[in-house]
XYZ file of C-alpha atoms in Angstrom:
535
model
C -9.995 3.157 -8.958
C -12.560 1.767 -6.841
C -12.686 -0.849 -4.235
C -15.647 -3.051 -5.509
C -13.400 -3.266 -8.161
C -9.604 -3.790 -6.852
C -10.331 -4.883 -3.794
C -13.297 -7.580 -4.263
C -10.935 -10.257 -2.014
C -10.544 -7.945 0.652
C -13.180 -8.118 2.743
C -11.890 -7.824 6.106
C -8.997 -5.086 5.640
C -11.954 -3.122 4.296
C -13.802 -4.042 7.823
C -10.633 -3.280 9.538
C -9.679 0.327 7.683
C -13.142 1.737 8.018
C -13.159 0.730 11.545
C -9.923 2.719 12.021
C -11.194 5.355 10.155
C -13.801 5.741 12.650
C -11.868 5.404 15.741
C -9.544 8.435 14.358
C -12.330 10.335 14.224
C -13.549 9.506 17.444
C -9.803 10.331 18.653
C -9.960 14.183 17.013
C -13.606 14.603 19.118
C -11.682 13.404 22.604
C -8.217 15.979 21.841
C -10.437 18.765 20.974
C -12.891 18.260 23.996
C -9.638 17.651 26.417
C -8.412 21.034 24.452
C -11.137 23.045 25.376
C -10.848 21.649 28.745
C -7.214 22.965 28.843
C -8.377 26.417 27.417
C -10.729 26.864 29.698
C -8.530 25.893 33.009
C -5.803 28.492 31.349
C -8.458 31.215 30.797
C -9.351 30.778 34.516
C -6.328 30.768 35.853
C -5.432 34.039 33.332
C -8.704 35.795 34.878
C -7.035 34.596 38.537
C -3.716 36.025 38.272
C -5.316 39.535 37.282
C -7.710 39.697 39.784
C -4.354 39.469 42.111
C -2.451 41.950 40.707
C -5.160 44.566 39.641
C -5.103 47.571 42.206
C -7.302 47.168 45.386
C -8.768 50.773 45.659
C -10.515 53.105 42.894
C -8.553 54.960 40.248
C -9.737 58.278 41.534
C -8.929 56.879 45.479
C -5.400 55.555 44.355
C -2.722 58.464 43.858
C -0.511 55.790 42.174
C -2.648 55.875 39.119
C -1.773 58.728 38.181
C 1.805 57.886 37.065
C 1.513 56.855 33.543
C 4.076 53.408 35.103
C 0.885 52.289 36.760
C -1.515 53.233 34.406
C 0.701 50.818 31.646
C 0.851 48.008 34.103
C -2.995 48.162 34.849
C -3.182 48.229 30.732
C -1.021 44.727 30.597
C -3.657 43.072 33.466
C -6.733 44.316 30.904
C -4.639 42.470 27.684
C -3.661 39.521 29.648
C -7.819 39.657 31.227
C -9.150 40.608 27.323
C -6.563 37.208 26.295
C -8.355 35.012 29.033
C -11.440 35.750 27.370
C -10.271 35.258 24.111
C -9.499 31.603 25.317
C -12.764 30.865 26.627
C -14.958 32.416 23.087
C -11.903 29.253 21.494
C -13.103 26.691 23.738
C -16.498 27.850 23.260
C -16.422 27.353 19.591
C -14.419 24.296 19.287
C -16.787 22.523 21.552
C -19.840 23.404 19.779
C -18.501 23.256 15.937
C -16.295 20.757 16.209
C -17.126 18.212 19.646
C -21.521 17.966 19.209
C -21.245 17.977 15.506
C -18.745 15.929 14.879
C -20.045 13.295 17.520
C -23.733 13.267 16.432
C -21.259 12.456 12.281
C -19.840 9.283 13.607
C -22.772 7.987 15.157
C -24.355 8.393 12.091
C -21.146 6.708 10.262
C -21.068 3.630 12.641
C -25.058 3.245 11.965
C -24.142 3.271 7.947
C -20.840 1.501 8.597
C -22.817 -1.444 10.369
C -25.624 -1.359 7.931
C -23.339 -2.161 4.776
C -21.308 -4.941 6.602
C -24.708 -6.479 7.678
C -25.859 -6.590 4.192
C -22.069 -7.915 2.774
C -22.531 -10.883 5.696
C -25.514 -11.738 5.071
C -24.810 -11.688 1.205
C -21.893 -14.116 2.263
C -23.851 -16.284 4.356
C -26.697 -16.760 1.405
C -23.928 -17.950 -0.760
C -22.176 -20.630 1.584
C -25.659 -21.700 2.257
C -26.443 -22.230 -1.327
C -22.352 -23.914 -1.421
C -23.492 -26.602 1.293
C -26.549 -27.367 -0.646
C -24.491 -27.701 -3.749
C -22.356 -29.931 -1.688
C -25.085 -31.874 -0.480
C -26.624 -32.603 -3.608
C -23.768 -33.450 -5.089
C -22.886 -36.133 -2.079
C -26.314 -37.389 -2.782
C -25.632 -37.935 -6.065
C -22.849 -39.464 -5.647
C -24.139 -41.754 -2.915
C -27.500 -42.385 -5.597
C -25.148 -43.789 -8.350
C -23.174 -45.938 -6.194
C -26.323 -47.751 -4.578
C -27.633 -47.682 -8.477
C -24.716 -49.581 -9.705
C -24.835 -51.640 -6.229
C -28.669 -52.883 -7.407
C -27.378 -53.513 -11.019
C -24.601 -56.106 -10.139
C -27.086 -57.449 -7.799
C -29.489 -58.582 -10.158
C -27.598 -59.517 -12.880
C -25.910 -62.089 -10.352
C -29.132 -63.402 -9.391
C -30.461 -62.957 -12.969
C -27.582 -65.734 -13.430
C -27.834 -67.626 -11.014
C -30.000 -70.932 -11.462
C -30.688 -71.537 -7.652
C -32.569 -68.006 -7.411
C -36.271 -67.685 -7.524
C -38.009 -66.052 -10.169
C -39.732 -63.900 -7.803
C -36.212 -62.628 -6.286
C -35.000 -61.879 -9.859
C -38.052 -59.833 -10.187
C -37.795 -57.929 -6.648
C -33.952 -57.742 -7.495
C -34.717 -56.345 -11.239
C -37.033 -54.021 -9.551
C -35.078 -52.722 -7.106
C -32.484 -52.083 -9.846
C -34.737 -49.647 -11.715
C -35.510 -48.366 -8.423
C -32.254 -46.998 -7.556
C -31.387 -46.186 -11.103
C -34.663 -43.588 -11.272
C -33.355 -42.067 -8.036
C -29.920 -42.067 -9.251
C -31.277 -39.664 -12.090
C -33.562 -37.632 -10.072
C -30.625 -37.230 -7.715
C -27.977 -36.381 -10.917
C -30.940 -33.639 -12.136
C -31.160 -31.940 -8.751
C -27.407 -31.425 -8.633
C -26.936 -30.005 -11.985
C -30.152 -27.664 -10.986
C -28.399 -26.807 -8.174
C -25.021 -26.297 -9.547
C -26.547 -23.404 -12.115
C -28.267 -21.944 -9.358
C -25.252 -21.799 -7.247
C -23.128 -20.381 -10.241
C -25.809 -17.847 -11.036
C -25.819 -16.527 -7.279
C -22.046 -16.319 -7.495
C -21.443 -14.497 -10.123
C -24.183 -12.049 -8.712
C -22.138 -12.277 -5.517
C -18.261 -11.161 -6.943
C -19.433 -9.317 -9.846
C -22.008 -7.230 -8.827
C -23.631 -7.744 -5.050
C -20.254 -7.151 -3.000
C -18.748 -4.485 -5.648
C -21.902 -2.252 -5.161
C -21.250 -3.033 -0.908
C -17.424 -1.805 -0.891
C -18.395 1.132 -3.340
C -20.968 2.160 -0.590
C -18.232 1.916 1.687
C -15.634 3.444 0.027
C -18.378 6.596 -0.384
C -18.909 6.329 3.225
C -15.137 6.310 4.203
C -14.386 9.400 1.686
C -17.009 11.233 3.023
C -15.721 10.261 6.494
C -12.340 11.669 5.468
C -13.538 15.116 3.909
C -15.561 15.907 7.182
C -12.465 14.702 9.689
C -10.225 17.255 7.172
C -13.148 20.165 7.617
C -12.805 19.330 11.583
C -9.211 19.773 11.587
C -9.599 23.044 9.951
C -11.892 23.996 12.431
C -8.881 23.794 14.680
C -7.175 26.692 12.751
C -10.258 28.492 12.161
C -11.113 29.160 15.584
C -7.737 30.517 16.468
C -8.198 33.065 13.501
C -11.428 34.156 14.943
C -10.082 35.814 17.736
C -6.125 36.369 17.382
C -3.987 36.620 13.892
C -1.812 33.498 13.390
C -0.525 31.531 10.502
C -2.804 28.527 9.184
C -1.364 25.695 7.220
C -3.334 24.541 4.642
C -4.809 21.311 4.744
C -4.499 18.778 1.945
C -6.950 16.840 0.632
C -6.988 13.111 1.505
C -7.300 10.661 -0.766
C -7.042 7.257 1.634
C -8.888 5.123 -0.845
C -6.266 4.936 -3.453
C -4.013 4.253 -0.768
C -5.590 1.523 0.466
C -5.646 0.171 -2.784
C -2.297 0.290 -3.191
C -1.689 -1.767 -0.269
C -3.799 -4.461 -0.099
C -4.864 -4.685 -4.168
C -4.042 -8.599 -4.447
C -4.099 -9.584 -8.369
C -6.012 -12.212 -8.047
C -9.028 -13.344 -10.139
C -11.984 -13.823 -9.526
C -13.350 -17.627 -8.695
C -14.771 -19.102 -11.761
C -17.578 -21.419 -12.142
C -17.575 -25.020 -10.254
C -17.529 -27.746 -12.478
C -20.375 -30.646 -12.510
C -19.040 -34.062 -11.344
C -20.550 -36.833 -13.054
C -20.528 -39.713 -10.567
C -23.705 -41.688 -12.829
C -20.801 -42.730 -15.322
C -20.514 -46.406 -14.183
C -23.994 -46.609 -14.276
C -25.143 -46.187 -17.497
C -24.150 -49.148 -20.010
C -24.190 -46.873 -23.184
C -22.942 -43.245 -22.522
C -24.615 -40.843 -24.832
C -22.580 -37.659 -25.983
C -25.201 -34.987 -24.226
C -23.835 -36.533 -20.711
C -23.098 -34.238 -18.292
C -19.571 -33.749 -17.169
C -18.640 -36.774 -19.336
C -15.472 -36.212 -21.043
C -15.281 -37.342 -24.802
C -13.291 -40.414 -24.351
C -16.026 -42.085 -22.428
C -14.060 -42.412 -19.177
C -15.317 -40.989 -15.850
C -14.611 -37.883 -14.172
C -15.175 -38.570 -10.446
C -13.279 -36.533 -7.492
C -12.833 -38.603 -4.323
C -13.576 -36.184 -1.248
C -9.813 -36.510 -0.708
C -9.098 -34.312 -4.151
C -8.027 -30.711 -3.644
C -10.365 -27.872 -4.390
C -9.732 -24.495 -6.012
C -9.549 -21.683 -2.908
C -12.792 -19.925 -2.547
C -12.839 -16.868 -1.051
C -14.505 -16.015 1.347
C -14.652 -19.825 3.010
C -10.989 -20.675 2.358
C -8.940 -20.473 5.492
C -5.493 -18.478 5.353
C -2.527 -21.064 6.043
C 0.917 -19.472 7.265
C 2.974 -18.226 4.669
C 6.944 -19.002 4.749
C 8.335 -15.915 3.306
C 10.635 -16.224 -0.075
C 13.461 -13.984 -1.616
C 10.997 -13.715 -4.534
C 7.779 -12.223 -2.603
C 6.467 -15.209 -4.218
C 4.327 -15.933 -0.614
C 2.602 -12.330 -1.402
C -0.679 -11.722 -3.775
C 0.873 -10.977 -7.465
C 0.211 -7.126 -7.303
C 1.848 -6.780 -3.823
C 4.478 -9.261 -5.217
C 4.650 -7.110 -8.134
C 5.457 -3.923 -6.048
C 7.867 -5.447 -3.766
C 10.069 -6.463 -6.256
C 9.738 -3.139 -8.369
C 10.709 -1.487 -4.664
C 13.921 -4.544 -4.321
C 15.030 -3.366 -7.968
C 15.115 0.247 -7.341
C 17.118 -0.206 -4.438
C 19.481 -2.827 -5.827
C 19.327 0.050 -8.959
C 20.624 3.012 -6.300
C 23.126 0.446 -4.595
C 24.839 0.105 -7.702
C 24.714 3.739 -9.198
C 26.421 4.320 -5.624
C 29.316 1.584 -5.566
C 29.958 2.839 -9.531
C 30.383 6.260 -8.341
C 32.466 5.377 -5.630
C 35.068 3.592 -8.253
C 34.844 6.217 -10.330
C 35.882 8.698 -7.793
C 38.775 6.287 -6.263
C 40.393 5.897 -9.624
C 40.028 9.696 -9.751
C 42.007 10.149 -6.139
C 44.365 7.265 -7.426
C 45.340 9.225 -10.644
C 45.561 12.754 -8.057
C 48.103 10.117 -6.168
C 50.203 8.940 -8.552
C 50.547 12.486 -10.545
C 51.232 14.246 -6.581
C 53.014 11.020 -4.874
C 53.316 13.161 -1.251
C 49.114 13.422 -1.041
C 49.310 9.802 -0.831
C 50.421 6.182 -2.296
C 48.120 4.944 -4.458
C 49.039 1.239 -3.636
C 47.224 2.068 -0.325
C 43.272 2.147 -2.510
C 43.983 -0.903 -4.415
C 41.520 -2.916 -1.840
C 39.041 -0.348 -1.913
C 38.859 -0.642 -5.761
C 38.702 -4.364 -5.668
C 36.256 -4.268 -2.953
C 34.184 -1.802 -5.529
C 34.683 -3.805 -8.319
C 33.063 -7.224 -6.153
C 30.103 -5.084 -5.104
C 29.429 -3.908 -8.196
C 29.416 -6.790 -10.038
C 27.465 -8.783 -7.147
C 24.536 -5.925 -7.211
C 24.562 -6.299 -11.151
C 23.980 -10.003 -10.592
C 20.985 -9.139 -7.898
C 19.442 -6.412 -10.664
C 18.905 -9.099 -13.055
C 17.543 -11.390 -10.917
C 15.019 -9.099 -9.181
C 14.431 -7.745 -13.305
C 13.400 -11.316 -14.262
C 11.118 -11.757 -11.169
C 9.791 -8.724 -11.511
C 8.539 -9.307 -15.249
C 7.495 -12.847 -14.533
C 5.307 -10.784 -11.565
C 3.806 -8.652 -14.105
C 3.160 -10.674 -16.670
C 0.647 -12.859 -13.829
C -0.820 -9.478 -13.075
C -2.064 -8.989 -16.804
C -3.154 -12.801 -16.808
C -5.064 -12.240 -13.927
C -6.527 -9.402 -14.873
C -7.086 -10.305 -18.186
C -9.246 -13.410 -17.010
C -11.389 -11.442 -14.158
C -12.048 -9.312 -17.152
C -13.444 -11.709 -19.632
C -15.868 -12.540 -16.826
C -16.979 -8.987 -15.633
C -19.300 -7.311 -17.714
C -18.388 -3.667 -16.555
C -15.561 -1.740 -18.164
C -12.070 -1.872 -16.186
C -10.901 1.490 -14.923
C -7.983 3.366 -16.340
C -4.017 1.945 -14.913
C -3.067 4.024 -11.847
C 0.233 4.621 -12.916
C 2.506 3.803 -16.314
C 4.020 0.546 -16.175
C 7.793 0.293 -15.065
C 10.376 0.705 -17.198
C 13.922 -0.539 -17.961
C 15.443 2.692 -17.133
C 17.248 1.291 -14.203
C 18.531 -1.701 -16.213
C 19.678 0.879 -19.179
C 21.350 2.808 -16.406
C 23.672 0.287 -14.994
C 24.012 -1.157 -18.545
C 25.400 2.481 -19.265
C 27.149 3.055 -16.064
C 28.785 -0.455 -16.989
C 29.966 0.961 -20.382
C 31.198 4.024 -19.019
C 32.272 2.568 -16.025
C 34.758 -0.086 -17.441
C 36.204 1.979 -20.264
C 39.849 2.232 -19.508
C 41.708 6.042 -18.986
C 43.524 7.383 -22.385
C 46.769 8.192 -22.565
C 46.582 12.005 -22.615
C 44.575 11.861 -19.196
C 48.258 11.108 -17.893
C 49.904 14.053 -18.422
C 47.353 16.445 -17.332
C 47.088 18.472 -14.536
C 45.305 17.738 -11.382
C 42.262 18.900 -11.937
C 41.964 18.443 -15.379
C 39.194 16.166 -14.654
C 37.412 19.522 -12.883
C 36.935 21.354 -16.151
C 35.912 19.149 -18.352
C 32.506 19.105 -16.583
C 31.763 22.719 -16.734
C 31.966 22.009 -20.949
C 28.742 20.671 -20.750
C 25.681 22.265 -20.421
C 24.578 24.302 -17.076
C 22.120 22.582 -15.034
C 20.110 24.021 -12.420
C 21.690 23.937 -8.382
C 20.773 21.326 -6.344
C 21.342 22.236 -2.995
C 23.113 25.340 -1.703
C 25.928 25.920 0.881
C 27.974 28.244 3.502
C 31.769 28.720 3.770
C 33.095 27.551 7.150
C 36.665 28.978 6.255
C 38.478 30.933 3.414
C 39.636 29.273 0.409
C 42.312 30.230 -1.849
C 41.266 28.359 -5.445
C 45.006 28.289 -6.839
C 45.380 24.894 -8.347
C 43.107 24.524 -12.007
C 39.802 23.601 -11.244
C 39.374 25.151 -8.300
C 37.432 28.132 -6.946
C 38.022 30.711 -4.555
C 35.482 31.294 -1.781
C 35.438 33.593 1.402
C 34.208 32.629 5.249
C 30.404 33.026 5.482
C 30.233 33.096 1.423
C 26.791 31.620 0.334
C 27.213 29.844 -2.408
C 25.015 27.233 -4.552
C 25.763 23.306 -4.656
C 25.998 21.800 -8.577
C 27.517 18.422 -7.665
C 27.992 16.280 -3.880
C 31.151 15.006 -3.038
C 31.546 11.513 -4.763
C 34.251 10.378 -2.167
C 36.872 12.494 -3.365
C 36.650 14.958 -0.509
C 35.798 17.653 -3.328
C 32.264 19.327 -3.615
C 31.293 21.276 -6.769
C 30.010 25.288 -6.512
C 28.940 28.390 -7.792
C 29.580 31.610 -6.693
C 26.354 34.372 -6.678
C 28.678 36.517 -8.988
C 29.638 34.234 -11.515
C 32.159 31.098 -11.835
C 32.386 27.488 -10.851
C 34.609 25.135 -9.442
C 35.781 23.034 -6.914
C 36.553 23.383 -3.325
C 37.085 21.219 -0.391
C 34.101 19.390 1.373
C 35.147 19.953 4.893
C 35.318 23.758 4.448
C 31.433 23.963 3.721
C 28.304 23.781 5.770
C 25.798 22.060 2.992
C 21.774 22.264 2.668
C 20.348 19.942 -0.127
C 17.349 21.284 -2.034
């Protein structure tokens, strides 16, 4: 992905990022410059405090030196002195490698920086100046016709009338054909000017302002790569004069990212249409008019009409935000719903599980009637139910929105395409799935199919073993006995204090957590009596 390409509308975040781009770098130079200023201060102070404590008089002068006590504590003041300097040779090197060079880089970034957005402003300004000539023309067209068919009427009503000279039907006649010639001239300048302006524009979104945010998208890469180099510098330094452990650093890939966030969906502007205001004019129409639709009728705008947005001279009105995102560009719209849907999708999965393990602790009730009365969960299970059929409501809805959403993406994308001549780049990512809906439409299956008979004459934990039929899966988490455990009831597991063992299920509200023990053997055991770590 590239940002002439996905981000053609987004002229000022791209202005904004870069800018902040360069300010963190200009950040990194001032805490490694105040760094070295702390290294040094510690260093001298280091040097201070063994000048203080290093004896006064000679070895050979001193006869405390000779007791091998003295001798070790004059060997600490050389470390802690041999340390000081070890400080200084770090300050030394992060102020050279990492402070002048990386300060002389981001001057050199700002000059290239300010060069490109120069160029994309000026490219912006040569296209509103060639829109307010189009506009111009067009008004002066406009204003042409009207005077044209002004002259017309006038002449025909003194060509009529039998008080009026012949001389004023001639100057009238005249005056006619006058404005009727300028109406034309005025009608071919605007439709000169309209290709022009169409011509420049498509130069302008297609390939002028592309080539611009590629430039800066290089720029802000290599930006990115250095700033990563500098912070390794950091570590680097450090390894030059004592051992320590260095993280690795990551690469950074902040241009996808950016994409991600501010890619709009929109489509590019197409071309302006030509308004034909020389319509009333003209007493026989012929088919190659301009603008003139086949019917013969007129297609005039008043300047009261609403125009087509047209980035970049359309102003950005406040937005009133909408359950359906639908105040957001389609791809952000797109995201925020697939985002709404996957939590809506977890929400569910949750409250299911949560019935699931109530009916479980109502059956445990009802078999063992002194661990509880199962009367007392009925409002827990209808409170359940509610949510879970209220978040299976909200899933559909955000499901619909969200393929209405996606289907404007394609269409979007789909038109800017038929316009661009250069190959689209590949999708960033598959598109979404109906997993989640499958999921709760399975969860609702399983979820509502009602307990067999048999399950009613089964032991307790019944329930327990019928999950270790299936096939072993891999631990996700693992865990530490708080207290001892004596597994006697079926299901269960044994366990000792301070036993490590490794987590196969989480408690789903039952106040039971499923484990396995190091030497072999799963089961149950109470939630309380374990101290859990998830992987």
């Amino acid at each position: 992905m590239d940002w002439g390409t996905e981000l053609w509308d987004q002229f000022e975040v791209l202005e904004r990022h870069t800018q902040w781009g360069l300010d963190l770098l200009d950040r990194y130079v001032k805490f490694v410059k105040e760094r070295t200023e702390v290294e040094q201060a510690y260093a001298k102070q280091l040097r201070s405090l063994v000048k203080k404590y290093l004896p006064k008089r000679p070895a050979k002068d001193d006869p405390e030196s000779k007791f091998s006590q003295q001798q070790s504590f004059v060997q600490i003041l050389q470390e802690v002195n041999d340390f000081a300097g070890q400080r200084e040779l770090v300050a030394e090197n992060l102020s050279v490698r990492v402070c002048l060079e990386l300060t002389k880089y981001s001057q050199e970034m700002k000059q290239e920086r300010k060069m490109h957005f120069q160029e994309g402003r000026r490219a912006q300004q040569q296209l509103e100046n060639g829109f307010k000539q189009l506009e111009n023309s067009k008004r002066k067209f406009e204003r042409d016709c009207r005077e044209a068919e002004k002259a017309a009427q006038t002449a025909e009503r003194l060509d009529q009338d039998i008080n009026a000279t012949k001389a004023d039907v001639e100057k009238a006649k005249q005056q006619a054909h006058l404005r009727s010639h300028m109406a034309e001239e005025s009608k071919n300048e605007y439709a000169a000017q309209l290709q022009r302006f169409n011509r420049d524009q498509a130069h302008f979104y297609f390939s002028q302002m592309p080539q611009i945010f590629d430039k800066l998208q290089d720029m802000d890469e290599r930006r990115a790569t250095r700033l990563g180099a500098g912070y390794g510098l950091l570590s680097e330094a450090e390894l030059e004069v004592v051992p320590i452990i260095a993280k690795c650093l990551e690469g950074m890939k902040d241009s996808h990212v950016l994409i991600e966030l501010h890619k709009s969906g929109f489509a590019r502007p197409g071309d302006v249409e030509f308004e034909d205001f020389s319509q009333p004019m003209n007493r026989a129409p012929s088919d190659s008019s301009l603008g003139t639709p086949s019917d013969g009728r007129p297609e005039l705008r008043g300047p009261g009409r609403s125009r087509t947005k047209r980035w970049p001279f359309g102003k950005k009105n406040k937005t009133v935000v909408t359950e359906d995102f639908s105040h957001l560009p389609p791809e952000q719209q797109r995201k925020r719903l697939q985002q709404q849907l996957e939590e809506r999708s977890r929400e569910l999965q949750k409250e299911v599980d949560q019935r699931e393990a109530l009916k479980k602790m109502k059956d445990v009730y009802e078999k063992t009637p002194q661990m509880g009365d199962p009367a007392s969960l009925e409002p827990q299970i209808a409170e359940t139910l509610s949510n879970i059929e209220r978040l299976k409501l909200e899933v559909q809805k955000y499901e619909a929105w969200l393929a209405e959403a996606e289907s404007r993406v394609l269409s979007n994308r789909g038109d800017s395409l038929s316009r661009h001549a250069r190959p689209p780049d590949p999708p960033a990512s598959a598109p979404p799935d109906s997993s989640s809906n499958s999921a709760s439409q399975d969860t609702k299956e399983s979820s509502e199919e009602p307990p067999s008979e048999e399950s009613q004459d089964t032991p307790i934990y019944t329930e327990f073993d019928e999950d270790f039929e299936e096939e072993p899966t891999s631990p996700i988490g693992h865990c530490v006995a708080i207290y001892h455990f004596e597994g006697s009831s079926e299901g269960t597991i044994s366990m000792a204090e301070g036993e490590d063992l490794s987590l196969m299920e989480e408690d789903k509200g039952d106040g039971w957590t499923r484990v396995r023990r190091k030497e072999g053997g799963e089961g149950y055991v109470p939630t309380s009596y374990l101290r859990v770590t998830l992987n």
